Coordinates of C-alpha atoms and ligand atoms in Angstrom, one line a residue:
Chain A
M1304 CA -9.4 30.7 14.8
R1305 CA -6.5 29.3 12.8
K1306 CA -4.2 30.3 15.6
R1307 CA -6.4 28.6 18.2
L1308 CA -6.5 25.5 16.0
S1309 CA -2.7 25.2 15.8
E1310 CA -2.5 25.8 19.6
L1311 CA -4.9 22.9 20.1
S1312 CA -3.0 20.6 17.9
R1313 CA 0.2 21.3 19.8
L1314 CA -1.3 20.3 23.1
P1315 CA -0.5 16.8 24.4
T1316 CA -3.4 14.4 24.3
L1317 CA -4.6 13.3 27.7
P1318 CA -7.0 10.4 28.2
G1319 CA -10.5 11.6 28.7
V1320 CA -9.8 15.1 27.5
H1321 CA -11.6 15.8 24.3
L1322 CA -9.7 18.7 22.8
R1323 CA -10.3 17.3 19.4
D1324 CA -14.0 18.0 19.8
E1325 CA -13.1 21.7 19.9
A1326 CA -10.6 21.3 17.1
S1327 CA -13.2 19.7 14.9
K1328 CA -15.7 22.4 15.7
I1329 CA -13.2 25.1 14.7
K1330 CA -12.4 23.2 11.5
R1331 CA -16.0 23.0 10.7
R1332 CA -16.5 26.7 11.2
L1333 CA -13.4 27.5 9.1
H1334 CA -14.7 25.3 6.4
E1335 CA -18.1 27.1 6.5
L1336 CA -16.3 30.4 6.1
G1337 CA -14.7 29.0 3.0
G1338 CA -11.1 28.8 4.2
G1339 CA -11.0 25.2 5.3
G1340 CA -7.8 24.5 3.5
R1341 CA -5.1 26.4 1.6
G1342 CA -6.1 27.2 -2.0
D1343 CA -9.6 27.1 -3.4
S1344 CA -11.2 24.1 -5.0
S1345 CA -11.4 25.6 -8.5
A1346 CA -7.6 26.0 -8.5
A1347 CA -7.0 22.4 -7.6
W1348 CA -9.6 21.3 -10.2
E1349 CA -7.9 23.4 -12.9
K1350 CA -4.7 21.5 -12.2
V1351 CA -6.5 18.1 -12.5
K1352 CA -7.9 19.2 -15.9
L1353 CA -4.4 20.5 -17.0
A1354 CA -2.7 17.2 -15.9
R1355 CA -5.2 15.3 -18.0
H1356 CA -5.1 17.7 -21.0
A1357 CA -5.1 15.8 -24.3
D1358 CA -2.4 18.0 -25.8
R1359 CA 0.1 17.4 -23.0
P1360 CA 3.3 15.6 -24.0
Y1361 CA 3.2 11.9 -23.2
T1362 CA 6.1 9.5 -22.5
L1363 CA 6.9 8.7 -26.1
D1364 CA 6.8 12.5 -26.9
Y1365 CA 9.4 13.2 -24.2
I1366 CA 11.5 10.3 -25.4
G1367 CA 11.4 11.5 -29.0
L1368 CA 12.3 15.1 -28.0
M1369 CA 15.0 14.2 -25.3
F1370 CA 17.0 11.4 -26.8
P1371 CA 18.6 11.1 -30.2
G1372 CA 18.0 7.3 -30.2
F1373 CA 15.6 5.0 -28.5
I1374 CA 15.1 1.2 -28.9
E1375 CA 11.8 0.0 -27.5
L1376 CA 11.8 -3.3 -25.7
R1377 CA 8.6 -5.2 -25.4
G1378 CA 6.8 -7.9 -23.5
D1379 CA 6.9 -9.4 -20.0
R1380 CA 8.1 -12.8 -21.3
C1381 CA 5.2 -14.5 -19.6
F1382 CA 1.9 -13.4 -21.1
A1383 CA 1.8 -10.3 -23.3
N1384 CA 3.1 -6.9 -24.2
D1385 CA 1.2 -4.2 -22.4
P1386 CA 1.0 -1.0 -24.6
A1387 CA 0.0 1.1 -21.5
I1388 CA 3.6 1.0 -20.4
V1389 CA 6.5 1.6 -22.8
G1390 CA 10.1 1.1 -22.1
G1391 CA 13.5 0.8 -23.7
L1392 CA 17.1 1.9 -24.1
A1393 CA 17.7 5.5 -24.9
A1394 CA 20.9 7.1 -26.1
Y1395 CA 21.8 9.7 -23.5
Q1396 CA 25.0 11.8 -23.6
G1397 CA 27.1 9.1 -25.2
R1398 CA 25.8 6.5 -22.8
T1399 CA 22.6 4.5 -22.2
L1400 CA 19.6 5.2 -20.1
M1401 CA 16.6 2.9 -19.4
V1402 CA 13.3 4.8 -19.8
I1403 CA 10.1 3.3 -18.6
G1404 CA 6.7 5.2 -18.6
H1405 CA 3.0 5.0 -18.8
Q1406 CA 1.7 5.8 -22.3
K1407 CA -1.7 7.3 -23.2
G1408 CA -3.1 7.5 -26.7
R1409 CA -4.3 10.7 -28.5
D1410 CA -7.0 9.6 -30.9
L1411 CA -9.8 7.2 -30.3
A1412 CA -7.9 4.2 -31.8
S1413 CA -4.7 4.8 -30.0
R1414 CA -6.4 5.6 -26.7
T1415 CA -8.1 2.2 -26.8
Q1416 CA -4.9 0.5 -27.9
R1417 CA -3.1 2.1 -25.0
N1418 CA -6.0 1.3 -22.6
F1419 CA -6.1 5.0 -21.6
G1420 CA -2.7 4.5 -20.0
M1421 CA -4.1 2.0 -17.5
P1422 CA -1.6 -0.9 -17.2
R1423 CA -2.4 -4.5 -16.6
P1424 CA -0.1 -6.9 -14.6
E1425 CA 2.0 -7.7 -17.7
G1426 CA 2.8 -4.0 -18.0
Y1427 CA 4.3 -3.9 -14.5
R1428 CA 6.1 -7.2 -15.1
K1429 CA 7.6 -5.8 -18.3
A1430 CA 8.8 -2.8 -16.2
Q1431 CA 10.4 -5.1 -13.7
R1432 CA 12.1 -7.0 -16.4
L1433 CA 13.5 -3.8 -17.9
M1434 CA 14.6 -2.6 -14.4
A1435 CA 16.5 -5.8 -13.8
L1436 CA 18.1 -5.5 -17.2
A1437 CA 19.2 -2.0 -16.5
D1438 CA 20.5 -3.0 -13.1
K1439 CA 22.6 -5.8 -14.6
F1440 CA 24.5 -3.4 -16.9
G1441 CA 24.6 -0.4 -14.6
I1442 CA 22.2 1.7 -16.7
P1443 CA 20.4 4.5 -14.8
I1444 CA 16.6 4.4 -14.9
L1445 CA 14.2 7.3 -15.7
T1446 CA 10.5 6.6 -15.2
L1447 CA 7.8 8.9 -16.5
I1448 CA 4.5 8.7 -14.7
D1449 CA 1.1 9.4 -16.4
T1450 CA -1.8 7.1 -15.6
P1451 CA -5.3 7.4 -14.1
G1452 CA -4.5 4.1 -12.3
A1453 CA -4.0 0.4 -12.8
F1454 CA -6.7 -1.1 -15.0
P1455 CA -9.6 -2.5 -13.0
G1456 CA -10.7 -5.7 -14.8
I1457 CA -11.4 -9.4 -14.2
A1458 CA -8.5 -10.8 -16.1
A1459 CA -6.1 -8.2 -14.7
E1460 CA -7.1 -9.3 -11.2
E1461 CA -6.8 -13.0 -12.1
R1462 CA -3.2 -12.3 -13.3
G1463 CA -2.4 -10.6 -10.0
Q1464 CA -2.7 -6.9 -10.4
G1465 CA -2.0 -6.2 -6.7
G1466 CA 1.0 -8.6 -6.6
A1467 CA 2.4 -7.1 -9.8
I1468 CA 2.4 -3.6 -8.4
A1469 CA 3.9 -4.8 -5.1
S1470 CA 6.7 -6.7 -6.8
T1471 CA 7.5 -3.7 -8.9
L1472 CA 7.8 -1.6 -5.8
M1473 CA 10.0 -4.3 -4.3
R1474 CA 12.2 -4.4 -7.4
M1475 CA 12.7 -0.6 -7.2
T1476 CA 13.9 -0.8 -3.5
R1477 CA 16.6 -3.2 -4.6
L1478 CA 18.0 -1.4 -7.6
R1479 CA 21.7 -0.6 -7.5
V1480 CA 21.5 2.0 -10.3
P1481 CA 20.3 5.6 -9.8
T1482 CA 16.5 6.1 -10.4
V1483 CA 14.7 9.3 -11.2
A1484 CA 10.8 9.4 -11.4
I1485 CA 9.0 12.3 -12.9
I1486 CA 5.2 12.7 -12.7
I1487 CA 4.5 14.2 -16.1
G1488 CA 0.6 14.2 -16.0
E1489 CA -1.7 12.1 -13.9
G1490 CA -0.1 10.3 -11.0
G1491 CA -3.1 8.0 -10.2
S1492 CA -2.8 5.9 -7.1
G1493 CA -1.0 2.5 -6.9
G1494 CA -0.8 2.2 -10.6
A1495 CA 1.4 5.3 -10.7
L1496 CA 3.4 4.7 -7.5
A1497 CA 4.5 1.3 -8.9
L1498 CA 7.0 3.2 -11.1
A1499 CA 7.8 5.9 -8.5
L1500 CA 9.8 4.3 -5.7
A1501 CA 12.8 6.2 -6.9
D1502 CA 15.9 8.0 -5.5
R1503 CA 14.3 11.3 -6.8
V1504 CA 10.6 11.9 -7.3
L1505 CA 9.9 15.1 -9.2
M1506 CA 6.6 16.6 -10.4
L1507 CA 5.9 18.8 -13.4
E1508 CA 4.2 22.0 -12.2
N1509 CA 0.8 21.1 -13.7
S1510 CA 0.8 17.4 -12.9
V1511 CA -1.1 15.8 -10.0
Y1512 CA -0.3 12.8 -7.8
S1513 CA -3.0 11.3 -5.6
V1514 CA -4.1 8.3 -3.6
I1515 CA -7.4 8.2 -5.5
T1516 CA -9.0 10.1 -8.3
P1517 CA -11.1 13.1 -7.1
E1518 CA -14.1 11.6 -8.8
A1519 CA -13.8 8.2 -7.0
C1520 CA -13.0 10.0 -3.7
A1521 CA -16.1 12.2 -4.1
A1522 CA -18.3 9.2 -4.9
I1523 CA -17.2 7.5 -1.6
L1524 CA -16.9 10.4 0.9
W1525 CA -19.3 12.9 -0.6
R1526 CA -21.6 10.1 -2.0
D1527 CA -21.6 12.0 -5.2
A1528 CA -19.0 11.8 -8.0
K1529 CA -20.0 15.3 -9.1
E1530 CA -18.3 16.7 -5.9
A1531 CA -14.9 16.1 -7.5
R1532 CA -13.9 19.8 -7.2
P1533 CA -13.9 19.9 -3.3
A1534 CA -12.4 16.4 -3.3
A1535 CA -9.5 17.6 -5.5
R1536 CA -8.7 20.3 -3.1
A1537 CA -9.1 18.2 0.0
L1538 CA -6.8 15.5 -1.4
K1539 CA -3.9 18.0 -1.7
M1540 CA -2.8 16.5 -5.0
T1541 CA -1.2 19.4 -6.8
S1542 CA 2.6 19.8 -7.1
A1543 CA 2.6 22.8 -4.8
D1544 CA 0.6 21.0 -2.1
L1545 CA 2.8 18.0 -2.2
E1546 CA 6.0 20.0 -2.1
E1547 CA 4.6 21.7 1.0
L1548 CA 3.9 18.3 2.5
E1549 CA 7.5 17.3 1.7
V1550 CA 6.6 14.1 0.1
I1551 CA 8.2 14.8 -3.3
D1552 CA 11.7 15.9 -4.0
G1553 CA 11.0 18.9 -6.3
V1554 CA 8.7 20.6 -8.7
L1555 CA 9.7 21.4 -12.3
P1556 CA 8.2 24.7 -13.6
E1557 CA 6.5 24.3 -17.0
P1558 CA 6.9 26.6 -20.0
R1559 CA 4.5 29.6 -20.2
G1560 CA 0.9 28.5 -20.5
G1561 CA 1.7 24.9 -19.6
A1562 CA 3.5 21.9 -21.2
H1563 CA 0.6 21.3 -23.6
R1564 CA 1.5 24.6 -25.4
D1565 CA 5.2 23.9 -25.7
H1566 CA 6.4 20.3 -25.9
E1567 CA 10.0 21.2 -26.8
G1568 CA 10.2 23.6 -23.8
A1569 CA 8.8 20.9 -21.5
A1570 CA 11.2 18.3 -22.8
R1571 CA 14.1 20.7 -22.2
I1572 CA 13.0 21.2 -18.6
V1573 CA 12.7 17.5 -18.0
K1574 CA 16.1 16.8 -19.6
E1575 CA 17.8 19.5 -17.5
A1576 CA 16.3 18.1 -14.3
L1577 CA 17.3 14.6 -15.3
E1578 CA 20.9 15.7 -15.9
E1579 CA 21.1 17.6 -12.6
N1580 CA 19.7 14.8 -10.5
L1581 CA 21.6 12.0 -12.2
R1582 CA 24.8 14.0 -11.7
E1583 CA 24.1 14.2 -8.0
L1584 CA 23.0 10.6 -7.6
E1585 CA 26.0 9.2 -9.4
M1586 CA 28.3 10.7 -6.8
I1587 CA 26.8 8.4 -4.2
H1588 CA 28.0 4.8 -3.7
P1589 CA 25.4 2.3 -5.0
Q1590 CA 25.0 0.8 -1.5
A1591 CA 24.6 4.1 0.2
R1592 CA 22.2 5.3 -2.5
R1593 CA 20.0 2.2 -1.9
Q1594 CA 20.1 2.8 1.8
E1595 CA 19.1 6.4 1.4
R1596 CA 16.2 5.4 -0.8
L1597 CA 14.9 3.1 1.9
E1598 CA 15.4 5.8 4.5
K1599 CA 13.6 8.3 2.5
F1600 CA 10.4 6.2 2.2
R1601 CA 10.8 5.0 5.7
R1602 CA 10.4 8.6 7.0
I1603 CA 7.2 9.3 5.2
G1604 CA 4.2 9.7 7.4
V1605 CA 2.7 12.0 10.0
W1606 CA 1.3 10.7 13.3
R1607 CA 1.0 11.6 17.0
E1608 CA 2.8 9.7 19.6
N1609 CA 2.5 10.4 23.3
G1610 CA 0.7 13.6 22.3
L1611 CA 3.4 14.9 20.0
T1612 CA 2.9 15.3 16.3
L1613 CA 5.7 13.6 14.5
F1614 CA 6.8 13.9 10.9
Chain B
M1410 CA -7.3 3.0 -4.2
A1411 CA -9.5 3.2 -1.2
Q1412 CA -12.8 1.7 -2.0
Q1413 CA -16.2 0.6 -0.8
V1414 CA -16.3 -3.0 0.3
S1415 CA -19.2 -4.0 2.4
V1416 CA -18.3 -6.1 5.4
D1417 CA -20.9 -6.6 8.1
I1418 CA -19.2 -6.4 11.5
S1419 CA -21.9 -4.8 13.7
R1420 CA -20.4 -6.1 17.0
R1421 CA -19.2 -3.0 18.8
G1422 CA -15.9 -2.9 20.7
G1423 CA -15.1 -6.5 19.7
G1424 CA -16.5 -9.7 21.2
H1425 CA -20.0 -11.0 20.9
D1426 CA -23.2 -10.5 22.8
P1427 CA -23.7 -13.5 25.0
G1428 CA -27.1 -15.2 24.7
S1429 CA -28.1 -13.6 21.4
A1430 CA -28.4 -15.2 18.0
E1431 CA -26.9 -14.3 14.6
S1432 CA -28.0 -15.6 11.2
C1433 CA -25.4 -16.8 8.8
P1434 CA -25.2 -14.6 5.7
K1435 CA -24.3 -17.7 3.6
C1436 CA -26.7 -20.4 4.7
S1437 CA -29.2 -18.3 6.7
Q1438 CA -29.0 -20.7 9.6
L1439 CA -29.7 -19.0 13.0
L1440 CA -26.6 -19.4 15.1
D1441 CA -26.3 -19.1 18.9
S1442 CA -23.7 -16.4 19.6
D1443 CA -21.9 -18.3 22.3
E1444 CA -21.6 -21.4 20.1
L1445 CA -20.4 -19.2 17.2
A1446 CA -17.8 -17.6 19.3
A1447 CA -16.7 -21.0 20.6
N1448 CA -16.4 -22.2 17.0
L1449 CA -14.0 -19.2 16.3
M1450 CA -16.8 -17.3 14.6
V1451 CA -17.1 -19.9 11.9
C1452 CA -20.6 -21.2 10.9
S1453 CA -20.9 -24.8 12.1
H1454 CA -23.4 -25.6 9.2
C1455 CA -21.7 -24.2 6.1
G1456 CA -18.2 -23.2 7.3
H1457 CA -18.7 -19.5 6.5
H1458 CA -16.0 -17.5 8.2
F1459 CA -17.5 -14.4 9.9
P1460 CA -15.1 -11.4 10.0
I1461 CA -13.5 -11.1 13.4
T1462 CA -11.9 -8.1 15.2
S1463 CA -8.1 -7.7 15.6
R1464 CA -8.4 -8.6 19.3
E1465 CA -10.4 -11.7 18.6
R1466 CA -7.8 -12.7 16.1
I1467 CA -4.9 -12.2 18.5
G1468 CA -6.9 -14.2 21.1
Q1469 CA -7.3 -17.1 18.7
L1470 CA -3.6 -17.1 17.7
A1471 CA -1.5 -16.2 20.6
D1472 CA -0.7 -18.6 23.5
E1473 CA -2.5 -17.5 26.6
G1474 CA -0.9 -14.4 28.2
S1475 CA 1.9 -14.2 25.6
W1476 CA 0.7 -11.0 23.7
T1477 CA 2.6 -7.8 24.3
E1478 CA 1.4 -4.9 22.3
M1479 CA 3.9 -2.4 20.9
A1480 CA 3.6 1.1 19.4
A1481 CA 0.3 1.4 21.2
N1482 CA 0.6 5.1 21.6
L1483 CA 0.5 5.9 17.9
R1484 CA -2.5 8.0 16.8
S1485 CA -3.5 9.5 13.5
A1486 CA -2.7 13.2 13.0
D1487 CA -4.6 15.2 10.4
P1488 CA -1.8 16.4 8.1
L1489 CA -4.1 17.5 5.3
E1490 CA -6.7 19.1 7.5
F1491 CA -9.0 16.9 5.5
Y1492 CA -12.6 17.7 5.4
D1493 CA -15.3 16.1 3.3
L1494 CA -18.8 16.1 4.6
R1495 CA -17.2 15.8 8.0
P1496 CA -13.7 16.5 9.4
Y1497 CA -11.3 13.6 9.4
V1498 CA -10.7 14.0 13.1
E1499 CA -14.3 13.4 13.7
R1500 CA -14.3 10.2 11.7
I1501 CA -11.2 9.0 13.7
E1502 CA -12.9 9.7 17.0
E1503 CA -16.0 7.8 15.9
A1504 CA -13.9 4.8 14.8
E1505 CA -12.0 4.9 18.2
Y1506 CA -15.3 5.0 20.0
D1507 CA -16.9 2.2 18.0
T1508 CA -14.0 -0.2 18.1
G1509 CA -12.2 0.6 21.3
L1510 CA -9.0 0.7 19.2
S1511 CA -6.7 3.6 18.3
E1512 CA -6.0 2.5 14.7
A1513 CA -6.7 -0.1 12.1
M1514 CA -3.7 -2.3 13.0
L1515 CA -2.4 -3.8 16.3
V1516 CA 1.3 -4.8 16.4
G1517 CA 3.1 -6.7 19.1
T1518 CA 4.9 -9.9 20.1
A1519 CA 3.3 -13.2 21.0
R1520 CA 4.0 -16.9 21.1
L1521 CA 2.3 -19.4 18.9
H1522 CA 2.8 -22.9 20.4
K1523 CA 5.8 -21.5 22.2
M1524 CA 7.2 -20.1 19.0
D1525 CA 8.1 -16.4 19.3
V1526 CA 6.6 -14.2 16.6
V1527 CA 5.8 -10.6 15.8
L1528 CA 2.2 -10.1 14.9
A1529 CA 0.6 -7.3 12.9
V1530 CA -3.1 -7.6 12.8
M1531 CA -5.5 -5.3 10.9
D1532 CA -9.1 -4.5 11.9
F1533 CA -11.6 -3.8 9.2
R1534 CA -13.9 -2.0 11.6
F1535 CA -11.5 0.9 12.0
M1536 CA -12.2 3.1 9.0
A1537 CA -12.5 0.0 6.7
G1538 CA -9.0 -1.1 7.7
S1539 CA -7.5 1.7 5.7
M1540 CA -3.8 2.2 5.7
G1541 CA -2.6 5.7 6.6
S1542 CA 0.6 6.9 8.3
V1543 CA 0.0 5.1 11.6
V1544 CA -0.6 1.7 10.0
G1545 CA 2.5 2.2 7.8
E1546 CA 4.6 3.2 10.8
K1547 CA 3.3 0.3 13.0
F1548 CA 4.1 -2.2 10.2
W1549 CA 7.6 -0.7 10.0
R1550 CA 8.2 -1.1 13.7
A1551 CA 6.9 -4.6 13.7
A1552 CA 9.3 -5.5 10.9
E1553 CA 12.1 -3.7 12.7
R1554 CA 11.4 -5.7 15.8
A1555 CA 11.3 -8.9 13.8
V1556 CA 14.8 -8.1 12.4
E1557 CA 16.2 -7.2 15.8
T1558 CA 14.8 -10.3 17.6
R1559 CA 14.9 -12.6 14.5
F1560 CA 11.3 -13.6 15.3
P1561 CA 9.2 -14.2 12.2
L1562 CA 6.6 -11.7 11.2
V1563 CA 3.0 -12.7 10.8
A1564 CA 0.7 -10.1 9.3
V1565 CA -3.1 -10.7 9.2
C1566 CA -4.6 -8.3 6.6
A1567 CA -8.1 -6.9 6.2
S1568 CA -8.3 -3.6 4.4
G1569 CA -10.3 -1.5 2.0
G1570 CA -7.1 0.1 0.7
A1571 CA -5.2 3.3 1.4
R1572 CA -6.8 6.0 3.6
M1573 CA -8.1 8.8 1.4
Q1574 CA -8.0 11.3 4.3
E1575 CA -4.2 11.3 4.4
G1576 CA -3.9 11.7 0.7
L1577 CA -0.5 10.9 -0.9
L1578 CA 0.9 10.2 2.6
S1579 CA -1.3 7.1 2.6
L1580 CA -0.3 6.1 -0.9
L1581 CA 3.3 6.3 0.1
Q1582 CA 2.8 3.9 3.0
M1583 CA 2.8 1.3 0.2
A1584 CA 6.3 2.3 -0.6
K1585 CA 7.2 2.4 3.1
T1586 CA 5.8 -1.1 3.9
T1587 CA 7.6 -2.5 0.8
C1588 CA 10.8 -1.1 2.2
A1589 CA 10.0 -2.8 5.5
V1590 CA 9.6 -6.2 3.7
E1591 CA 12.9 -5.6 1.9
M1592 CA 14.5 -5.1 5.3
L1593 CA 13.0 -8.4 6.4
S1594 CA 14.3 -10.3 3.4
Q1595 CA 17.8 -8.8 3.8
A1596 CA 17.9 -10.3 7.4
P1597 CA 16.4 -12.8 6.4
V1598 CA 13.5 -13.2 8.7
P1599 CA 10.4 -15.3 7.6
F1600 CA 7.4 -13.3 6.8
V1601 CA 3.9 -14.8 6.3
T1602 CA 0.7 -13.0 5.5
V1603 CA -2.9 -14.2 6.1
L1604 CA -5.3 -12.4 3.8
T1605 CA -8.8 -12.2 5.3
H1606 CA -12.0 -10.8 4.1
P1607 CA -11.5 -8.3 2.5
T1608 CA -7.9 -7.6 1.5
T1609 CA -7.9 -5.0 -1.3
G1610 CA -6.2 -1.9 -2.7
G1611 CA -3.0 -0.5 -1.4
V1612 CA -2.5 -3.2 1.3
L1613 CA -2.9 -6.0 -1.3
A1614 CA -0.6 -4.1 -3.7
S1615 CA 2.2 -3.8 -1.1
Y1616 CA 3.2 -5.9 1.9
A1617 CA 0.3 -8.4 1.7
T1618 CA 1.5 -9.9 -1.5
L1619 CA 5.2 -9.6 -0.7
A1620 CA 5.3 -12.3 1.9
D1621 CA 7.4 -15.5 1.7
V1622 CA 4.2 -17.5 2.1
I1623 CA 0.7 -16.1 1.5
M1624 CA -2.3 -17.8 3.2
A1625 CA -5.9 -16.8 3.0
E1626 CA -9.1 -17.5 4.9
P1627 CA -11.9 -19.3 2.9
G1628 CA -14.2 -17.0 1.0
S1629 CA -12.2 -13.8 1.5
L1630 CA -12.3 -11.2 -1.2
I1631 CA -8.8 -10.6 -2.4
S1632 CA -8.7 -8.1 -5.2
F1633 CA -6.8 -4.9 -6.0
S1634 CA -9.8 -3.0 -7.4
G1635 CA -13.1 -3.2 -5.7
P1636 CA -15.8 -5.3 -7.4
R1637 CA -18.0 -2.2 -7.8
V1638 CA -15.3 -0.3 -9.6
I1639 CA -14.7 -3.2 -11.9
E1640 CA -18.4 -3.6 -12.7
Q1641 CA -18.6 0.1 -13.6
T1642 CA -15.5 -0.1 -15.8
I1643 CA -16.4 -3.3 -17.8
K1644 CA -20.1 -2.7 -17.5
E1645 CA -21.1 -6.2 -16.7
K1646 CA -22.0 -8.2 -13.7
L1647 CA -19.1 -10.1 -12.0
P1648 CA -19.3 -13.8 -11.4
E1649 CA -20.2 -15.0 -7.9
D1650 CA -16.7 -16.2 -7.0
F1651 CA -14.9 -13.2 -8.4
G1652 CA -11.8 -12.3 -6.4
R1653 CA -12.5 -14.8 -3.7
A1654 CA -9.7 -16.8 -2.0
E1655 CA -10.6 -19.9 -4.0
S1656 CA -10.3 -18.1 -7.3
N1657 CA -7.1 -16.5 -6.2
L1658 CA -5.7 -20.0 -5.4
N1659 CA -6.7 -21.3 -8.8
H1660 CA -5.0 -18.4 -10.5
G1661 CA -1.8 -18.9 -8.6
Q1662 CA -2.0 -15.7 -6.5
I1663 CA -1.8 -17.3 -3.1
D1664 CA -0.1 -20.4 -1.6
M1665 CA -3.0 -21.9 0.4
I1666 CA -6.4 -21.5 1.9
V1667 CA -6.4 -22.2 5.6
E1668 CA -9.5 -22.6 7.8
R1669 CA -9.5 -20.6 10.9
A1670 CA -9.4 -23.6 13.2
E1671 CA -6.1 -24.7 11.5
L1672 CA -4.5 -21.3 11.1
K1673 CA -2.3 -21.3 14.2
N1674 CA -0.9 -24.8 13.6
R1675 CA -0.3 -24.1 9.9
L1676 CA 1.5 -20.9 10.7
V1677 CA 3.8 -22.6 13.1
Q1678 CA 4.5 -25.4 10.7
V1679 CA 5.3 -23.0 7.8
L1680 CA 7.4 -20.7 10.0
G1681 CA 9.2 -23.6 11.5
M1682 CA 10.1 -24.9 8.1
L1683 CA 11.4 -21.5 7.0
E1684 CA 13.2 -20.9 10.2
G1685 CA 14.9 -24.3 9.8
G1686 CA 16.3 -23.0 6.6
V1687 CA 17.3 -19.6 8.0
A1688 CA 19.1 -21.5 10.9
C1689 CA 21.0 -23.4 8.2
A1690 CA 21.9 -20.2 6.2
L1691 CA 23.1 -18.3 9.3
Q1692 CA 25.3 -21.2 10.5
P1693 CA 28.1 -21.5 8.0
L1694 CA 29.0 -25.0 6.9
W1695 CA 32.4 -25.0 8.6
E1696 CA 30.8 -24.6 11.9
E1697 CA 28.7 -27.6 11.4
E1698 CA 30.5 -29.7 13.9
A1699 CA 30.1 -27.1 16.6
G1700 CA 27.7 -29.2 18.6
P1701 CA 24.0 -29.9 19.0
A1702 CA 23.1 -26.3 18.3
G1703 CA 24.9 -26.5 15.0
R1704 CA 23.4 -26.3 11.5
R1705 CA 21.7 -29.8 11.7
G1706 CA 20.8 -29.4 15.3
A1707 CA 18.8 -26.2 14.8
F1708 CA 16.9 -27.8 12.0
A1709 CA 16.2 -30.9 13.9
Q1710 CA 14.9 -28.9 16.9
T1711 CA 12.5 -26.9 14.6
L1712 CA 11.3 -30.1 13.0
E1713 CA 10.6 -31.7 16.4
R1714 CA 8.6 -28.6 17.3
I1715 CA 6.4 -28.6 14.2
K1716 CA 5.9 -32.4 14.3
S1717 CA 4.4 -32.0 17.8
F1718 CA 1.0 -30.9 16.5
A1719 CA 0.0 -34.4 15.6
H1720 CA -3.6 -33.4 14.9
T1721 CA -2.7 -31.1 12.0
P1722 CA -1.7 -33.3 9.0
W1723 CA 2.0 -32.9 8.5
R1724 CA 1.6 -33.2 4.8
S1725 CA -0.1 -30.2 3.3
S1726 CA -3.3 -31.0 1.3
Ligands
ZN270 ZN1 -23.7 -20.9 7.5

């Protein structure tokens, strides 16, 4: 059946010929047989739970373990300091690095203070300010991504949540310095992407990155938030899925048992990946690096044109 | 990201049913369908703007016979082999059948009062106007054409957000369309968006809010998160005007609210003003004396063109 399905999808589409009827019948059948997609739903769901694990190292944990010195810079200079995004100057191999990341809390008080890692517009505007600062002095930027998503609230909307994410994306397209983004936990929709339009986008093995949370996806498409397991599988949100789809630049294997068991080990892996990628990126002329960044995101998408499937 | 936003567009395949009647959701007046269509699908009693299809929008904006569609052959693939209660391909086919469209966005070139523009118009009826690979690619090609021809780009938005069924590929279309806007601003080519009911999620958080000038239709919902998600999060009922165009204007998120009947004129005025500036920027000062097409000449021509719509007040309200 799989073979027939791939044959069908290679055929050119002709007007009036409904090959897709047959394709969808086969897909339905495959799904009923329990092999609708690669991997099973419990494996995908395990990854979601691991990515959200309360003992996983967060941005400030990585900063503490990776850099001998760090000076946090705060505030968007307009409205407030958003504790759900932290950023600042890190001492890195005798020079400076700008580190910006989502920050979750561990106990009830700090979770509330960090708003569960869900930024408001002032968080994104602080990120932009720090990016501009880094760009001015030629300081490379590392972003660490770990958020369920941007905060959905009335005041956040009134202050332009959508525009704040969009302008952060725009700022990242324009940077002359090298940028490395690492998904360390939850890469939740636009709120995560805002910090991830980078020259290199890497994922830790047990992190997830998705257009929507599996719960919200299930609530809409399955009409039942409890169907989050099949939604997690269908969304192809694990690092292995996304590497296969070729939409990220690499996966970083975690220490035995996962990053939550060994913070030092995880930090070592992230640091090595950072060094390797920065070394490569710094060989490229700033102008060319910027052009390559635009080209990379320009190529993302899969569609059919005149009957051919294009990647 | 993608979300449930209810919009009632029951008219299949675009257009209206002649001779029938429709009741206005805002003032409950019974409206004659022909009169409603003649009034650009705006209630003549209370000014409620009914959602319109992408083809209706193009019909209202483009000079007669000036629309040329591009990238019409792009169709969604199913890269994730996505299957919820039904396969993605089935949902696509249904949307194609219901709307007579191949995707949630039409792109092409047109003239507005003889001004050449590139248009990118979304259609909410096609899978809630969700942005997947095809919408992202179409927007990119529209931007590319705008840069090649130096025609301004006008994007009319209506979207429930990123398309869940293409997973991260959809989310990354936000990055892709942002790169396209960056290409426009490098040129520079004027870029104006018109946010219509509803513009939310990934479209709002990418190209929709990155325009040089942002317009909105009266009453449109313009919000990153869906009202239902916000209500569930903060556990209270939202005010009536939450996220509407008027509230967005008050909070400084958009430049102006433009009624449908004035949209075409206002677009040409704004684009004309921006183009006048672009014409100046592209013509270095030392070539100023080069003749009537010089720096001042280009601007004067543009000014003449936009002044010619005497019925639209020249000074913005
Ligand atoms: Zn009415």
